[in-house]
PDB file of C-alpha atoms and ligand atoms in Angstrom:
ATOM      1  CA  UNK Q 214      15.774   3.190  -4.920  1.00  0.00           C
ATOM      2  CA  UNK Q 215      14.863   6.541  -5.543  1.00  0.00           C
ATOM      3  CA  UNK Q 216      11.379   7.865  -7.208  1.00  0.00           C
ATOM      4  CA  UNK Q 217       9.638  10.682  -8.470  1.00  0.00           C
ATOM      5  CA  UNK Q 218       6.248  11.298  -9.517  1.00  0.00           C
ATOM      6  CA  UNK Q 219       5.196  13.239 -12.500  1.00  0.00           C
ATOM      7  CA  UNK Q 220       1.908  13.504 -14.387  1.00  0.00           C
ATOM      8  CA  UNK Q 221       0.543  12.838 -17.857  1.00  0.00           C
ATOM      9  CA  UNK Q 222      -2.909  14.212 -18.267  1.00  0.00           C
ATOM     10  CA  UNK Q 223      -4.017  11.030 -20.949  1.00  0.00           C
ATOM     11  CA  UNK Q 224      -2.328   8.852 -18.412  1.00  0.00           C
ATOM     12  CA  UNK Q 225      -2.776  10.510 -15.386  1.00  0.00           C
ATOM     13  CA  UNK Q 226       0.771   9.919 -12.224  1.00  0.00           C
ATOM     14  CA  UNK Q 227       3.506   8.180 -13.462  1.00  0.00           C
ATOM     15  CA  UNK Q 228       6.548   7.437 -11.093  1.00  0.00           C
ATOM     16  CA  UNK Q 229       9.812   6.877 -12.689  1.00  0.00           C
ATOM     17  CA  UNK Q 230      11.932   4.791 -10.473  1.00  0.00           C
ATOM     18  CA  UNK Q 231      15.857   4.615 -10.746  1.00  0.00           C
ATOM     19  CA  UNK Q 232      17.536   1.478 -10.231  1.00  0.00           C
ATOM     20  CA  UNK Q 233      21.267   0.652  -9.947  1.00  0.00           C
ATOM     21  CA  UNK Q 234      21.097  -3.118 -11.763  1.00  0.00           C
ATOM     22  CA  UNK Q 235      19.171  -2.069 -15.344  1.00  0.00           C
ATOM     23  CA  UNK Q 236      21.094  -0.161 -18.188  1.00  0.00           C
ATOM     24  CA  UNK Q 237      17.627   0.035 -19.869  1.00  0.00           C
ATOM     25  CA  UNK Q 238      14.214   2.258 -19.121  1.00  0.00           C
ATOM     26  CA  UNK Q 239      11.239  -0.314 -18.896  1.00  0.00           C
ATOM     27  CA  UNK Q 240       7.605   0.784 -18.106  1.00  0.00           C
ATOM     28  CA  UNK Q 241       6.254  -1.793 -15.567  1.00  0.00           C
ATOM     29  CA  UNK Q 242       2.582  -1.952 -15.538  1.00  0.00           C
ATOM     30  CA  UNK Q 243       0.649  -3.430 -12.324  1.00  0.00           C
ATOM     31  CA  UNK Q 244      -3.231  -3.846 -11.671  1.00  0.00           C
ATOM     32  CA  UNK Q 245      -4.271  -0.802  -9.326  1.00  0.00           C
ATOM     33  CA  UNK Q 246      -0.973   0.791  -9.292  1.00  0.00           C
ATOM     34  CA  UNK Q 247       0.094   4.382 -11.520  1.00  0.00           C
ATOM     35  CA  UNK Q 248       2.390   2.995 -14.411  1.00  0.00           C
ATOM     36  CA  UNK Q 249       5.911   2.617 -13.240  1.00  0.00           C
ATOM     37  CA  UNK Q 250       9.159   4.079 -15.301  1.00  0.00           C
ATOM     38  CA  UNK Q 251      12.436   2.359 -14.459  1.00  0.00           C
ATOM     39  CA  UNK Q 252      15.717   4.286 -15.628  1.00  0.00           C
ATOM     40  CA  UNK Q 253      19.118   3.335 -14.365  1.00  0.00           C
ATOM     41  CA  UNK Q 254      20.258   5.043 -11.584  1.00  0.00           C
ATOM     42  CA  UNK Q 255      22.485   7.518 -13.256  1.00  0.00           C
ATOM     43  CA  UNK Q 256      19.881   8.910 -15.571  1.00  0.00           C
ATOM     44  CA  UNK Q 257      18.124  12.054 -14.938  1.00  0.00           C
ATOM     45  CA  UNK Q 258      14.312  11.692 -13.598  1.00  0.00           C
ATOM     46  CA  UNK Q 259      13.401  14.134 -16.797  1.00  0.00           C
ATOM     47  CA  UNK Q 260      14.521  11.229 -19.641  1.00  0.00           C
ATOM     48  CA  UNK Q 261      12.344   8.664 -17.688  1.00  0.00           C
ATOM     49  CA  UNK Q 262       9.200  10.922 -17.884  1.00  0.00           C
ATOM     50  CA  UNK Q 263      10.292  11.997 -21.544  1.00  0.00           C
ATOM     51  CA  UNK Q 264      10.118   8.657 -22.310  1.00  0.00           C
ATOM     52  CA  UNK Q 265       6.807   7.581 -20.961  1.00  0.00           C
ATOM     53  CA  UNK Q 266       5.273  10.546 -23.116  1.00  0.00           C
ATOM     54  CA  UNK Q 267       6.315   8.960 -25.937  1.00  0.00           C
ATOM     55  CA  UNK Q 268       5.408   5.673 -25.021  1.00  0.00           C
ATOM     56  CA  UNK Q 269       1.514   7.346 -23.733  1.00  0.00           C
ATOM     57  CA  UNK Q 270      -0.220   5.787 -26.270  1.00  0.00           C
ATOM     58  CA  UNK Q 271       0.881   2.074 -24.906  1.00  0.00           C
ATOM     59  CA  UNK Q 272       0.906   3.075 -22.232  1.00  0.00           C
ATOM     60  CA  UNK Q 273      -3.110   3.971 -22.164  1.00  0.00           C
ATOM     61  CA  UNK Q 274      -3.639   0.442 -23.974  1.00  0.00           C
ATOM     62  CA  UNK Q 275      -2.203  -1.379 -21.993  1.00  0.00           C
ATOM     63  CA  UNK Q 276      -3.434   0.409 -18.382  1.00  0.00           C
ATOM     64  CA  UNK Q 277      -7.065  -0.016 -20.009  1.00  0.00           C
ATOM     65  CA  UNK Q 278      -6.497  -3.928 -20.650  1.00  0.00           C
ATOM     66  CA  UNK Q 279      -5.041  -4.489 -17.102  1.00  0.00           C
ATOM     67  CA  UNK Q 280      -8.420  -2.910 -15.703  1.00  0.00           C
ATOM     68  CA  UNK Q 281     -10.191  -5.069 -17.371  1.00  0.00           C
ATOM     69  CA  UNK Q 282      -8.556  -8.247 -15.707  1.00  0.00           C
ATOM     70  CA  UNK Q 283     -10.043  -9.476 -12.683  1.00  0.00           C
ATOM     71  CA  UNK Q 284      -8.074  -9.191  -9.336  1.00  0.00           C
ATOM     72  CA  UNK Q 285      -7.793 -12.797  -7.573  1.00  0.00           C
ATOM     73  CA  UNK Q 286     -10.706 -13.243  -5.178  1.00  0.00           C
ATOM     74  CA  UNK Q 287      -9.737 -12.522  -1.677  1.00  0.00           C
ATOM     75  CA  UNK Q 288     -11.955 -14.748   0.441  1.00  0.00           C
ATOM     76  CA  UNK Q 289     -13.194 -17.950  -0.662  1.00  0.00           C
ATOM     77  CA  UNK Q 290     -15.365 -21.027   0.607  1.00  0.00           C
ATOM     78  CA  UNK Q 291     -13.035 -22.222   3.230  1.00  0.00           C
ATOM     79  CA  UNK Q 292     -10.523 -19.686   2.725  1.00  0.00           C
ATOM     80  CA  UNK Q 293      -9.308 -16.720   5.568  1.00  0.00           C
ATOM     81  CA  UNK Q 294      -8.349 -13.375   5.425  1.00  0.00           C
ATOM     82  CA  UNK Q 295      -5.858 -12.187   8.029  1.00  0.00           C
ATOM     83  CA  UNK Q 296      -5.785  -7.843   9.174  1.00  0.00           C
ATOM     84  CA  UNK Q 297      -3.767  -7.096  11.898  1.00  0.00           C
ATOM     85  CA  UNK Q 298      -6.398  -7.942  14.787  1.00  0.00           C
ATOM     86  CA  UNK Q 299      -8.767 -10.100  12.828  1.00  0.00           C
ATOM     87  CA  UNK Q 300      -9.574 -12.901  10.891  1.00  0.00           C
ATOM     88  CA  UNK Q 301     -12.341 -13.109   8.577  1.00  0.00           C
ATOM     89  CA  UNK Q 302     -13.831 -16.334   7.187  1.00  0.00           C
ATOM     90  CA  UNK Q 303     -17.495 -17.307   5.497  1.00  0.00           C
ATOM     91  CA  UNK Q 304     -20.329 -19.550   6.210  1.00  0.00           C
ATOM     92  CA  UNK Q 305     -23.985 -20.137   4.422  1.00  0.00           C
ATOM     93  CA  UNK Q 306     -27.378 -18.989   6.183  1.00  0.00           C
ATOM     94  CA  UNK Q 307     -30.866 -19.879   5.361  1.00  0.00           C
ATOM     95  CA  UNK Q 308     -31.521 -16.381   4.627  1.00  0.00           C
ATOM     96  CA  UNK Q 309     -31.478 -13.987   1.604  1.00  0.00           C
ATOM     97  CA  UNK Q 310     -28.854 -11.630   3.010  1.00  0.00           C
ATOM     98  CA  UNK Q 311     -25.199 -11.225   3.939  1.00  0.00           C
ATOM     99  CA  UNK Q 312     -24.856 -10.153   7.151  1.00  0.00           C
ATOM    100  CA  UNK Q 313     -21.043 -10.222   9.476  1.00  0.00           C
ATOM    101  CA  UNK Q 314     -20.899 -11.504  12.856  1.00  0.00           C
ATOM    102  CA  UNK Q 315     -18.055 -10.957  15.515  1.00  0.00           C
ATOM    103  CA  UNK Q 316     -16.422 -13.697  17.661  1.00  0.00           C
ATOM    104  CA  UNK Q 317     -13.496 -12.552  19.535  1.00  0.00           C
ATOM    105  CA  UNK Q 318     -10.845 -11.940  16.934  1.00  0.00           C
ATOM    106  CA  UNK Q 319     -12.760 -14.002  14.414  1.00  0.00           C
ATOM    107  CA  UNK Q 320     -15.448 -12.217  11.885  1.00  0.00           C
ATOM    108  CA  UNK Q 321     -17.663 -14.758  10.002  1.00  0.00           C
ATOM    109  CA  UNK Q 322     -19.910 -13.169   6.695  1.00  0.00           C
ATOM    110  CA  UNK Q 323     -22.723 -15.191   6.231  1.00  0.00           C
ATOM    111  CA  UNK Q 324     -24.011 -15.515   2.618  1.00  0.00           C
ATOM    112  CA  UNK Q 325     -27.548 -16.878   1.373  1.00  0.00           C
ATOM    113  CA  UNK Q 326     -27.329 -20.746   0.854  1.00  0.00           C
ATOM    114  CA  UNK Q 327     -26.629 -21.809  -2.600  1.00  0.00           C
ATOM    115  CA  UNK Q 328     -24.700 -18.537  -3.840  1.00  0.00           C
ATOM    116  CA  UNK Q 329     -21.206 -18.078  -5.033  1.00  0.00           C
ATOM    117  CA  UNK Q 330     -18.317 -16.592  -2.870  1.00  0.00           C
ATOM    118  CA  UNK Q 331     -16.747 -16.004  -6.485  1.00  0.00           C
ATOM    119  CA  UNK Q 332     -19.461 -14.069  -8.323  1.00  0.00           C
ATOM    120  CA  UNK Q 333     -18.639 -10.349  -8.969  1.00  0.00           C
ATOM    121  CA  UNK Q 334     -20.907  -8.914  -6.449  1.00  0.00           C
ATOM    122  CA  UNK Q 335     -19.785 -10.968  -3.816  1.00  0.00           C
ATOM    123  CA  UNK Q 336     -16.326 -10.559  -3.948  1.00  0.00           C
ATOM    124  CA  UNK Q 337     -17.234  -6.624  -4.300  1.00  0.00           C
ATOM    125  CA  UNK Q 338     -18.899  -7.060  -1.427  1.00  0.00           C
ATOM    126  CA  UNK Q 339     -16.497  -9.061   0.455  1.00  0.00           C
ATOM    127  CA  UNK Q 340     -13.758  -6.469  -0.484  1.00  0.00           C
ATOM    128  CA  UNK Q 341     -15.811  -3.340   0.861  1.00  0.00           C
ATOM    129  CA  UNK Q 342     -16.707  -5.065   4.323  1.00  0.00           C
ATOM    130  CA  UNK Q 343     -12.593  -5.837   4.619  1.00  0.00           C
ATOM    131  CA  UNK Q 344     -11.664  -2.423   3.594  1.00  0.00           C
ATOM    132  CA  UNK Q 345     -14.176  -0.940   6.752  1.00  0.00           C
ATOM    133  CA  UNK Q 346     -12.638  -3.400   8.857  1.00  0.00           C
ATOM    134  CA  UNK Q 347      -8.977  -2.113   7.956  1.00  0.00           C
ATOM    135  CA  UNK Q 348     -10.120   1.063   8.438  1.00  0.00           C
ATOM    136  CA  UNK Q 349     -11.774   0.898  11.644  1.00  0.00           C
ATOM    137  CA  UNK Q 350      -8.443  -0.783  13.065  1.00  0.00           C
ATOM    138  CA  UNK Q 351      -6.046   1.476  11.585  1.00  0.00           C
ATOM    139  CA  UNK Q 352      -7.887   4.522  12.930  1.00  0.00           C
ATOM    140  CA  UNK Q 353      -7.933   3.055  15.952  1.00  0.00           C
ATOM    141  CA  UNK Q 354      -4.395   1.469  16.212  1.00  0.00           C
ATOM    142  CA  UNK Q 355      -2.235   4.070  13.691  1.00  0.00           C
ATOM    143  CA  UNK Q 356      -2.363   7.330  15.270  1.00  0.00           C
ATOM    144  CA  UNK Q 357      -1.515   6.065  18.870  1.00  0.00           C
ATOM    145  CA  UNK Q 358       1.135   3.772  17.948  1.00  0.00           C
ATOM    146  CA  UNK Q 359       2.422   7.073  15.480  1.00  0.00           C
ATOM    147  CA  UNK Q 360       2.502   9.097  18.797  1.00  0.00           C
ATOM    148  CA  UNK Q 361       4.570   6.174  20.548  1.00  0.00           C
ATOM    149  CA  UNK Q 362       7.040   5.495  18.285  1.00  0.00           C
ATOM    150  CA  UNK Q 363       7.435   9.785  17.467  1.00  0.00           C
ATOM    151  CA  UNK Q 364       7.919  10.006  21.762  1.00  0.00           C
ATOM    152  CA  UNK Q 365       9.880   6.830  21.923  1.00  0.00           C
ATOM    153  CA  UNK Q 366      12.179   8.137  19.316  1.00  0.00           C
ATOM    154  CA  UNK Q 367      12.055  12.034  19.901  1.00  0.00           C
ATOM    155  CA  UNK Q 368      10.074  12.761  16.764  1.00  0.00           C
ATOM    156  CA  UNK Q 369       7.324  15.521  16.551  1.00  0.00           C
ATOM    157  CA  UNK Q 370       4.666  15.373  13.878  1.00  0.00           C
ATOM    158  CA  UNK Q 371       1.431  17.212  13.540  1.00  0.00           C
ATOM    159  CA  UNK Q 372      -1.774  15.670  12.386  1.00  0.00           C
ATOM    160  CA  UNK Q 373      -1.775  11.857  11.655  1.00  0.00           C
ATOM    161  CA  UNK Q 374      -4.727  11.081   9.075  1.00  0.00           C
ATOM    162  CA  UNK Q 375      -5.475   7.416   7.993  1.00  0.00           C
ATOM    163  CA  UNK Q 376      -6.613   7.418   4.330  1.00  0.00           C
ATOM    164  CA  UNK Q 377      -6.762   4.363   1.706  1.00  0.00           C
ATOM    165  CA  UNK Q 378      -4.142   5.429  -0.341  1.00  0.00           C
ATOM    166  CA  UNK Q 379      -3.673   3.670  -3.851  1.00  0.00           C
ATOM    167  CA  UNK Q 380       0.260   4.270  -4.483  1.00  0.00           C
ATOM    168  CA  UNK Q 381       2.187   4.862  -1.037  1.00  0.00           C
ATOM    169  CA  UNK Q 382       2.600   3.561   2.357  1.00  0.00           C
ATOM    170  CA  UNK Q 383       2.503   6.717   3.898  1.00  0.00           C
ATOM    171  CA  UNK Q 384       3.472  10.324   3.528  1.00  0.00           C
ATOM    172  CA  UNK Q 385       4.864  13.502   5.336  1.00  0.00           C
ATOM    173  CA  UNK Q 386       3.607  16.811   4.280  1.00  0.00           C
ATOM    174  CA  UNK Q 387       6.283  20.040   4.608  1.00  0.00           C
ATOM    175  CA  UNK Q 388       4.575  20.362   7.888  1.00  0.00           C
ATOM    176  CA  UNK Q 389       4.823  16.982   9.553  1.00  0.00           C
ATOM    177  CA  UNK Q 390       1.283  16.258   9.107  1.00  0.00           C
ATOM    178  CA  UNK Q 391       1.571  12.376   8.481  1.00  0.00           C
ATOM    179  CA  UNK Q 392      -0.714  10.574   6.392  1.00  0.00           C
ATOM    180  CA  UNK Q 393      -1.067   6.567   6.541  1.00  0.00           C
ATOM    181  CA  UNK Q 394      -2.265   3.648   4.522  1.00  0.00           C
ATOM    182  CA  UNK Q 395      -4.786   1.852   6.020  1.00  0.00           C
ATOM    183  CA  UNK Q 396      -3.488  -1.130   4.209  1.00  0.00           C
ATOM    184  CA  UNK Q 397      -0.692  -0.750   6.488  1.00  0.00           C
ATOM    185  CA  UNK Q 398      -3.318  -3.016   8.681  1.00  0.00           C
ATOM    186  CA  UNK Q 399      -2.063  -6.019   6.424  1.00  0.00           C
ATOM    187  CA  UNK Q 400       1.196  -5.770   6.982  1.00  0.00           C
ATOM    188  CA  UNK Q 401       3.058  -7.391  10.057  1.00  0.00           C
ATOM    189  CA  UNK Q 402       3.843  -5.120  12.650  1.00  0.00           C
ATOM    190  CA  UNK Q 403       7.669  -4.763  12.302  1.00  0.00           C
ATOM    191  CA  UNK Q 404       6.901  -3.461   8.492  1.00  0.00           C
ATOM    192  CA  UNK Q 405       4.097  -0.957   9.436  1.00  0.00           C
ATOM    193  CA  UNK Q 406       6.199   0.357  12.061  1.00  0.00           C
ATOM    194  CA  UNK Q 407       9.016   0.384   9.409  1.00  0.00           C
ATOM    195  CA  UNK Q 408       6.826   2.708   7.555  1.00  0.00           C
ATOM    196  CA  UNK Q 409       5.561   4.966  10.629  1.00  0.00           C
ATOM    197  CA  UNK Q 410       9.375   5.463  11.070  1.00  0.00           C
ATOM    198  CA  UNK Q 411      10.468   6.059   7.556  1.00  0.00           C
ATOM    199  CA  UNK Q 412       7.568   9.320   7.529  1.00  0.00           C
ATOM    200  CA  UNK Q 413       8.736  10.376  11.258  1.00  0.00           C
ATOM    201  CA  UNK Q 414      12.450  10.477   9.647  1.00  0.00           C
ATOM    202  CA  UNK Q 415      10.735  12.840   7.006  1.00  0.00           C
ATOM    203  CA  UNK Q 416       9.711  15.538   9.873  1.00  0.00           C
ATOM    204  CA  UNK Q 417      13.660  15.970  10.108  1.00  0.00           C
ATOM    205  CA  UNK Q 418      14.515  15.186   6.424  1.00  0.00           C
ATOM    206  CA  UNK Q 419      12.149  16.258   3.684  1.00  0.00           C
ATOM    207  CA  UNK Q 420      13.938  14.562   0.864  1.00  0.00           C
ATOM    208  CA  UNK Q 421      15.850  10.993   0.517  1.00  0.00           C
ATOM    209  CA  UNK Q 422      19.458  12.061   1.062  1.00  0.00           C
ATOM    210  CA  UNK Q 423      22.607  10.699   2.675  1.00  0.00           C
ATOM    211  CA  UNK Q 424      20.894  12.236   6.310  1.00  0.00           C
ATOM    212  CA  UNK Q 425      17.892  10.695   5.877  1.00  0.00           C
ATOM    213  CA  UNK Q 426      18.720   7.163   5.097  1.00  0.00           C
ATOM    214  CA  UNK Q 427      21.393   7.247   8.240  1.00  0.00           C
ATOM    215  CA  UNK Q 428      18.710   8.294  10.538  1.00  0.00           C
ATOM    216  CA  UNK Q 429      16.416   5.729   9.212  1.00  0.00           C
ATOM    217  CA  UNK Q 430      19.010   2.830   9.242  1.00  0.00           C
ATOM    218  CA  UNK Q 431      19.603   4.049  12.575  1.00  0.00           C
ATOM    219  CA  UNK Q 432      16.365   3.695  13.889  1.00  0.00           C
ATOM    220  CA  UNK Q 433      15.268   0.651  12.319  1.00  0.00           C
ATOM    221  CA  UNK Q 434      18.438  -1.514  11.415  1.00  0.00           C
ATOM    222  CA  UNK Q 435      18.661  -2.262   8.452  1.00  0.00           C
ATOM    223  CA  UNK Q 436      16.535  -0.270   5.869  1.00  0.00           C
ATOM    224  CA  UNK Q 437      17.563  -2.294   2.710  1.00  0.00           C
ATOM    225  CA  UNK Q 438      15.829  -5.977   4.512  1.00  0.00           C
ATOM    226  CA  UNK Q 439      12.682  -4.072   5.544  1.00  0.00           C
ATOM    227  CA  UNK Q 440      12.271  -3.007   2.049  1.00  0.00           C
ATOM    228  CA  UNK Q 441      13.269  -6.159   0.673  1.00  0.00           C
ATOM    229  CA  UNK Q 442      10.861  -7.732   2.665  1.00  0.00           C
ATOM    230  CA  UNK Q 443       8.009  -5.196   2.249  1.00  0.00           C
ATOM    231  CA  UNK Q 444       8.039  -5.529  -1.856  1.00  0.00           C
ATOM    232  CA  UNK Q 445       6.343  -9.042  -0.998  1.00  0.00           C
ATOM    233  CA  UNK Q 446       3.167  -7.120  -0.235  1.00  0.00           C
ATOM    234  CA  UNK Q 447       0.791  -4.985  -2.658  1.00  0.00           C
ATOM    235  CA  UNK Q 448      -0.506  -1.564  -1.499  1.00  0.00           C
ATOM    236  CA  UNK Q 449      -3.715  -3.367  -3.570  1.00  0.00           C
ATOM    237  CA  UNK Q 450      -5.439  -6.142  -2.842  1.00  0.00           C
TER     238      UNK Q 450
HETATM  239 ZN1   ZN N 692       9.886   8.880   1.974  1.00  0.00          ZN
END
């Protein structure tokens, strides 16, 4: 699949998407996510975008709607939430606030007796403690196993940042700098390495050409499973 962003200022980033099994253009909208153009693969980028300027005004209703929904909650009464290192769960205290303590791999939040895991604040709250935790690992895991993999596979890159990007996995800038989703932290290893390599095969090929895909493959296998694989997960949670 290839992609290319382009920008509507009522709308703000749209990425039209080519893809070799539709004959039609569809706008695909997604909670959290920039609105999503699919052409058929033949098509030029430009008709894609055309066609979601047209379409802005839907476009704009609907993204507005979506916002409003409610994303699922992500930790419940009884319920876990897996990063890479850790697993966080919740338990009740006799006191009037939430505070998080650390056991070995596990991290329990404690909330006041007789409140609701569900309610809006809590699950805002719940969401904002498990963002700092994927932070704090993938600042402390990305960059070093970035370095390995660039050394392992004769790669050089520049600066690796860790940001909590809404749209991509990752990103190469024209000067290798590499820039990585901390959500890469929920992702099983094999896949966030997948994505380390796919932006260390950018320091040698800036675009998505023939080259880059046969490094890639190279490197990794089989490029079409990982991606298969990795459209199970949500850059948004
Ligand atoms: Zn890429």
């Amino acid at each position: 699949m290839k992609s290319k962003t382009y920008s509507i200022p009522s709308v703000g980033d749209i990425l039209v998407c080519k893809h070799f099994n539709t004959k039609r253009l569809t706008i695909k909208l997604k909670a959290g996510e920039n609105p999503k153009v699919v052409i058929p693969a033949l098509m030029p980028f430009d008709m894609g975008f055309r066609f979601a300027v047209e379409k802005q005004e839907w476009i704009k209703d609907h993204a507005a709607k979506l916002a409003q929904t409610k994303p699922a909650p992500v930790l419940l009464n009884g319920t876990f939430f897996q990063t890479r290192f850790h697993q966080v769960q919740s338990a009740f205290h006799p006191h009037k606030n939430v505070v998080s303590r650390k056991n070995g791999n596990t991290v329990t939040l404690f909330f006041p007796e007789g409140e609701s895991l569900e309610s809006d604040k809590n699950q805002k709250l719940i969401r904002s403690f498990i963002l700092e935790l994927l932070r704090k690992e993938a600042k402390t895991y990305l960059p070093g196993r970035t370095r390995q993999l660039a050394v392992q596979f004769g790669f050089q890159c520049k600066n690796i940042t860790v940001k909590n990007l809404k749209t991509r996995w990752g990103s190469c800038s024209a000067i290798n700098n590499i820039n990585l989703n901390l959500h890469l932290m929920r992702l099983p290893e094999h896949l966030s390495d997948f994505i380390i390599l796919h932006e260390l095969c950018h320091t040698r090929h800036k675009n998505h050409g023939a080259q880059f895909h046969e490094l890639l493959n190279k490197l990794c296998g089989d490029e079409k499973r990982y991606n298969k694989e990795l459209k199970k997960y949500h850059i948004q949670f």
